[in-house]
């Protein structure tokens, strides 16, 4: 029987190849979604359809929810959260950091997940209790001990007021860390913390499909993933870092928000 992570991995790879072919075709069929800068392409929809069809055939009793509208009830207690293209703006502009993100959860949290970066041919995978992997090799975060040394990543979401407020917060933080990156895909930021390419990540206003798979990659790699107050993470607030700097990043963010 194929494992949950095996299902996630093979569907993420297949959808990633579909999206890559779409990119090469040059006709992305894009349109605006929640705001003029929040775009969706024909390939977001096509990849979601491919993934949902694959889940229905491999796991007919599971529930599925997807960024482009997929919503299917289930009876097994397992729920899949699918972002067919996380980082659609990057995809549209031809930047390499976008992913296909597929995560499964039950009532105890994330169970299995795959985040696939087609341009880089990088597959991040995790299943609960079994560690986190990049292309089959176990990963862990960088050994960072001070906030001042940390390379932080963040994102801005699409709500204009929230973007402006977060911009001010980030301006208050940038002088206190090594530097700040905005790569443009939450799942990629999170996986990059898990493998030590970044040291910490924080963002507000995400959705379950942005974080489900990468949340597990992070925790299985040994990182802490919480909300901005150190409580249980929700899509509304994500703060991920190795335990050595998690509290420090949280305190810095808190001070920067109210400065
Ligand atoms: C996007 C993220 C990005 C974040 C946006 C959005 P999409 O996902 O991954 O980093 O800042 O709020 O959620 O819309 O490209 O799938």
Short mmCIF file of C-alpha atoms and ligand atoms in Angstrom, two decimals:
data_model
loop_
_atom_site.label_atom_id
_atom_site.label_comp_id
_atom_site.label_asym_id
_atom_site.label_seq_id
_atom_site.Cartn_x
_atom_site.Cartn_y
_atom_site.Cartn_z
CA UNK A 1 0.00 0.00 0.00
CA UNK A 2 1.30 3.48 -0.85
CA UNK A 3 2.01 5.60 2.23
CA UNK A 4 0.40 9.02 2.70
CA UNK A 5 3.73 10.69 2.06
CA UNK A 6 4.17 8.56 -1.06
CA UNK A 7 0.80 9.73 -2.37
CA UNK A 8 1.66 13.37 -1.61
CA UNK A 9 5.07 13.05 -3.25
CA UNK A 10 3.92 11.44 -6.49
CA UNK A 11 1.00 13.85 -6.95
CA UNK A 12 3.19 16.88 -6.17
CA UNK A 13 5.79 15.74 -8.71
CA UNK A 14 3.21 15.09 -11.41
CA UNK A 15 1.45 18.46 -10.87
CA UNK A 16 4.82 20.21 -10.78
CA UNK A 17 5.66 18.84 -14.21
CA UNK A 18 2.28 19.96 -15.54
CA UNK A 19 2.91 23.47 -14.18
CA UNK A 20 6.41 23.53 -15.68
CA UNK A 21 5.08 22.52 -19.09
CA UNK A 22 2.47 25.27 -18.74
CA UNK A 23 5.19 27.80 -17.99
CA UNK A 24 7.09 26.75 -21.10
CA UNK A 25 3.93 27.11 -23.23
CA UNK A 26 4.03 30.87 -22.50
CA UNK A 27 0.24 31.17 -22.23
CA UNK A 28 -0.59 31.12 -18.53
CA UNK A 29 -4.19 32.35 -18.82
CA UNK A 30 -3.80 34.52 -15.73
CA UNK A 31 -6.48 36.59 -14.00
CA UNK A 32 -6.80 38.54 -10.74
CA UNK A 33 -8.21 36.90 -7.62
CA UNK A 34 -8.60 38.63 -4.21
CA UNK A 35 -6.72 41.76 -5.39
CA UNK A 36 -5.00 42.91 -8.61
CA UNK A 37 -1.70 41.49 -7.31
CA UNK A 38 -3.20 38.15 -6.21
CA UNK A 39 -3.24 36.18 -9.45
CA UNK A 40 -4.39 32.77 -10.51
CA UNK A 41 -3.35 31.03 -13.73
CA UNK A 42 -4.91 28.27 -15.80
CA UNK A 43 -2.22 25.98 -14.37
CA UNK A 44 -3.17 26.62 -10.74
CA UNK A 45 -6.60 25.25 -11.64
CA UNK A 46 -5.38 22.44 -13.85
CA UNK A 47 -2.83 21.23 -11.28
CA UNK A 48 -5.40 21.34 -8.49
CA UNK A 49 -7.76 19.23 -10.60
CA UNK A 50 -5.00 16.70 -11.30
CA UNK A 51 -4.08 16.48 -7.61
CA UNK A 52 -7.67 16.16 -6.42
CA UNK A 53 -8.40 13.46 -9.01
CA UNK A 54 -5.30 11.61 -7.81
CA UNK A 55 -6.35 11.89 -4.17
CA UNK A 56 -9.88 10.73 -4.92
CA UNK A 57 -8.53 7.67 -6.65
CA UNK A 58 -5.79 6.84 -4.08
CA UNK A 59 -7.65 7.90 -0.92
CA UNK A 60 -11.39 7.95 -1.70
CA UNK A 61 -12.49 8.33 1.94
CA UNK A 62 -10.32 11.35 2.77
CA UNK A 63 -11.46 14.98 2.77
CA UNK A 64 -9.77 17.48 0.44
CA UNK A 65 -9.54 21.25 0.50
CA UNK A 66 -7.64 23.25 -2.11
CA UNK A 67 -6.67 26.85 -2.79
CA UNK A 68 -8.56 27.00 -6.07
CA UNK A 69 -11.85 25.86 -4.59
CA UNK A 70 -11.58 22.10 -4.12
CA UNK A 71 -13.71 21.06 -1.18
CA UNK A 72 -14.62 17.45 -0.67
CA UNK A 73 -15.88 15.92 2.55
CA UNK A 74 -14.46 12.64 3.83
CA UNK A 75 -15.13 9.92 6.38
CA UNK A 76 -11.62 8.66 7.26
CA UNK A 77 -10.56 11.52 9.54
CA UNK A 78 -7.72 12.40 7.14
CA UNK A 79 -7.92 15.77 5.44
CA UNK A 80 -5.69 16.93 2.55
CA UNK A 81 -4.72 20.57 2.11
CA UNK A 82 -3.56 21.36 -1.41
CA UNK A 83 -1.83 24.40 -2.85
CA UNK A 84 -1.33 23.50 -6.52
CA UNK A 85 1.05 26.44 -7.06
CA UNK A 86 2.26 28.22 -3.94
CA UNK A 87 3.95 31.41 -5.06
CA UNK A 88 1.84 32.00 -8.15
CA UNK A 89 3.36 35.47 -8.65
CA UNK A 90 6.83 33.87 -8.78
CA UNK A 91 5.51 31.28 -11.22
CA UNK A 92 4.05 34.05 -13.37
CA UNK A 93 7.25 36.11 -13.36
CA UNK A 94 9.52 33.12 -14.01
CA UNK A 95 11.18 33.16 -10.60
CA UNK A 96 12.24 29.69 -9.41
CA UNK A 97 10.82 29.68 -5.87
CA UNK A 98 7.32 28.32 -6.22
CA UNK A 99 6.06 24.93 -5.17
CA UNK A 100 3.33 22.35 -5.25
CA UNK A 101 2.34 21.80 -1.63
CA UNK A 102 0.27 18.82 -0.49
CA UNK A 103 -0.25 18.02 3.18
CA UNK A 104 -2.49 15.60 5.08
CA UNK A 105 -3.70 16.10 8.63
CA UNK A 106 -5.84 14.37 11.24
CA UNK A 107 -7.16 15.67 14.55
CA UNK A 108 -3.66 15.59 16.06
CA UNK A 109 -2.15 17.83 13.34
CA UNK A 110 -0.11 17.25 10.19
CA UNK A 111 0.45 13.61 9.26
CA UNK A 112 2.35 13.66 5.98
CA UNK A 113 3.37 16.19 3.39
CA UNK A 114 5.33 16.99 0.26
CA UNK A 115 6.52 20.36 -1.02
CA UNK A 116 7.95 20.11 -4.53
CA UNK A 117 9.94 22.89 -6.23
CA UNK A 118 9.78 21.89 -9.92
CA UNK A 119 12.33 24.40 -11.26
CA UNK A 120 14.96 23.21 -8.78
CA UNK A 121 13.70 19.61 -8.82
CA UNK A 122 13.67 19.64 -5.02
CA UNK A 123 11.23 17.47 -3.08
CA UNK A 124 10.77 18.14 0.64
CA UNK A 125 8.89 15.36 2.42
CA UNK A 126 7.90 14.42 5.95
CA UNK A 127 5.64 12.06 7.77
CA UNK A 128 4.81 12.27 11.44
CA UNK A 129 7.54 10.78 13.62
CA UNK A 130 9.78 9.89 10.67
CA UNK A 131 11.93 12.99 10.13
CA UNK A 132 12.11 15.46 7.28
CA UNK A 133 13.89 14.97 3.97
CA UNK A 134 15.08 16.87 0.90
CA UNK A 135 15.32 14.57 -2.12
CA UNK A 136 15.54 11.64 0.29
CA UNK A 137 18.32 13.08 2.47
CA UNK A 138 17.47 13.93 6.08
CA UNK A 139 17.47 17.68 6.82
CA UNK A 140 17.88 19.86 9.90
CA UNK A 141 18.00 23.62 10.51
CA UNK A 142 21.21 25.64 10.70
CA UNK A 143 22.99 25.76 14.04
CA UNK A 144 22.21 29.39 14.82
CA UNK A 145 22.45 30.75 18.34
CA UNK A 146 21.70 34.45 18.12
CA UNK A 147 18.93 36.52 16.59
CA UNK A 148 21.52 39.01 15.33
CA UNK A 149 23.03 36.20 13.21
CA UNK A 150 19.68 35.00 11.86
CA UNK A 151 18.61 35.23 8.20
CA UNK A 152 14.89 35.86 8.46
CA UNK A 153 12.20 35.42 5.80
CA UNK A 154 8.72 36.83 5.70
CA UNK A 155 5.76 37.46 3.42
CA UNK A 156 3.15 40.19 3.07
CA UNK A 157 -0.14 38.59 2.03
CA UNK A 158 -2.59 40.47 -0.17
CA UNK A 159 -4.60 42.65 2.22
CA UNK A 160 -3.40 46.25 1.61
CA UNK A 161 -3.70 47.44 5.25
CA UNK A 162 -2.03 44.31 6.62
CA UNK A 163 0.78 44.65 4.05
CA UNK A 164 1.48 48.23 5.07
CA UNK A 165 1.45 47.39 8.78
CA UNK A 166 3.74 44.41 8.28
CA UNK A 167 6.09 46.56 6.20
CA UNK A 168 6.50 48.90 9.17
CA UNK A 169 7.14 45.94 11.50
CA UNK A 170 9.75 44.49 9.16
CA UNK A 171 11.46 47.89 8.89
CA UNK A 172 11.78 47.85 12.67
CA UNK A 173 13.33 44.38 12.60
CA UNK A 174 15.82 44.60 9.76
CA UNK A 175 18.56 46.28 11.78
CA UNK A 176 18.41 43.59 14.46
CA UNK A 177 18.92 40.47 12.33
CA UNK A 178 21.51 39.45 9.72
CA UNK A 179 19.04 40.27 6.93
CA UNK A 180 15.49 39.69 5.73
CA UNK A 181 14.35 37.79 2.62
CA UNK A 182 10.95 37.81 0.87
CA UNK A 183 11.08 34.83 -1.47
CA UNK A 184 7.37 34.79 -2.31
CA UNK A 185 6.09 31.34 -1.36
CA UNK A 186 5.29 30.46 2.23
CA UNK A 187 5.84 26.73 1.82
CA UNK A 188 9.27 27.35 0.31
CA UNK A 189 10.27 29.77 3.08
CA UNK A 190 9.23 27.19 5.66
CA UNK A 191 11.09 24.30 4.01
CA UNK A 192 14.18 26.49 3.62
CA UNK A 193 14.17 27.11 7.39
CA UNK A 194 13.87 23.36 7.91
CA UNK A 195 17.02 22.71 5.86
CA UNK A 196 19.10 25.67 7.08
CA UNK A 197 18.92 27.94 4.00
CA UNK A 198 17.05 30.42 6.18
CA UNK A 199 17.00 30.68 9.97
CA UNK A 200 13.47 31.85 10.71
CA UNK A 201 10.22 32.74 8.99
CA UNK A 202 7.15 34.64 10.03
CA UNK A 203 4.00 35.64 8.22
CA UNK A 204 0.36 36.47 9.03
CA UNK A 205 -2.82 35.81 7.10
CA UNK A 206 -1.94 32.57 5.32
CA UNK A 207 -4.22 29.63 4.55
CA UNK A 208 -4.08 26.00 5.61
CA UNK A 209 -2.93 24.89 2.14
CA UNK A 210 0.08 27.23 2.30
CA UNK A 211 1.40 25.68 5.49
CA UNK A 212 0.15 22.13 6.06
CA UNK A 213 2.95 20.18 4.39
CA UNK A 214 5.79 22.55 5.31
CA UNK A 215 4.63 22.74 8.94
CA UNK A 216 5.36 19.03 9.24
CA UNK A 217 8.67 19.34 7.37
CA UNK A 218 9.67 21.97 9.93
CA UNK A 219 8.63 20.11 13.06
CA UNK A 220 10.14 16.85 11.81
CA UNK A 221 13.40 18.72 11.12
CA UNK A 222 13.42 19.89 14.75
CA UNK A 223 12.06 23.44 14.43
CA UNK A 224 9.38 25.12 16.51
CA UNK A 225 6.29 26.32 14.65
CA UNK A 226 3.94 28.54 16.65
CA UNK A 227 1.76 31.61 16.39
CA UNK A 228 3.30 35.01 17.17
CA UNK A 229 2.80 34.49 20.93
CA UNK A 230 4.34 31.04 21.13
CA UNK A 231 0.93 29.30 21.14
CA UNK A 232 -0.29 26.64 18.68
CA UNK A 233 0.33 27.69 15.09
CA UNK A 234 -2.61 28.70 12.91
CA UNK A 235 -2.64 29.84 9.30
CA UNK A 236 -3.37 33.32 10.66
CA UNK A 237 0.07 33.56 12.33
CA UNK A 238 3.13 31.45 11.60
CA UNK A 239 6.50 31.81 13.31
CA UNK A 240 9.04 29.08 12.55
CA UNK A 241 12.60 28.82 13.83
CA UNK A 242 14.98 26.42 15.52
CA UNK A 243 14.43 26.28 19.31
CA UNK A 244 17.69 28.20 19.90
CA UNK A 245 16.31 31.46 18.45
CA UNK A 246 12.54 30.98 18.40
CA UNK A 247 11.88 33.00 21.57
CA UNK A 248 14.30 35.73 20.50
CA UNK A 249 12.61 36.15 17.11
CA UNK A 250 9.22 36.20 18.80
CA UNK A 251 10.32 38.92 21.23
CA UNK A 252 11.91 40.96 18.45
CA UNK A 253 8.75 40.74 16.35
CA UNK A 254 6.61 41.70 19.30
CA UNK A 255 8.70 44.76 20.05
CA UNK A 256 8.83 45.72 16.35
CA UNK A 257 5.05 45.52 16.01
CA UNK A 258 4.45 48.00 18.77
CA UNK A 259 7.46 50.29 18.23
C1 LIG B 1 1.20 33.12 -1.41
C2 LIG B 1 2.29 32.78 -0.41
C3 LIG B 1 3.11 34.04 -0.23
C4 LIG B 1 2.29 34.83 0.67
C5 LIG B 1 0.95 35.15 0.06
C6 LIG B 1 0.27 33.96 -0.60
P1 LIG B 1 -0.11 31.89 -3.37
O1 LIG B 1 0.54 31.97 -1.90
O2 LIG B 1 2.91 31.69 -0.40
O3 LIG B 1 4.36 33.84 0.35
O4 LIG B 1 2.94 35.99 1.11
O5 LIG B 1 0.12 35.62 1.07
O6 LIG B 1 -0.45 33.20 0.30
O7 LIG B 1 -1.26 32.84 -3.36
O8 LIG B 1 0.93 32.28 -4.34
O9 LIG B 1 -0.51 30.47 -3.49
#
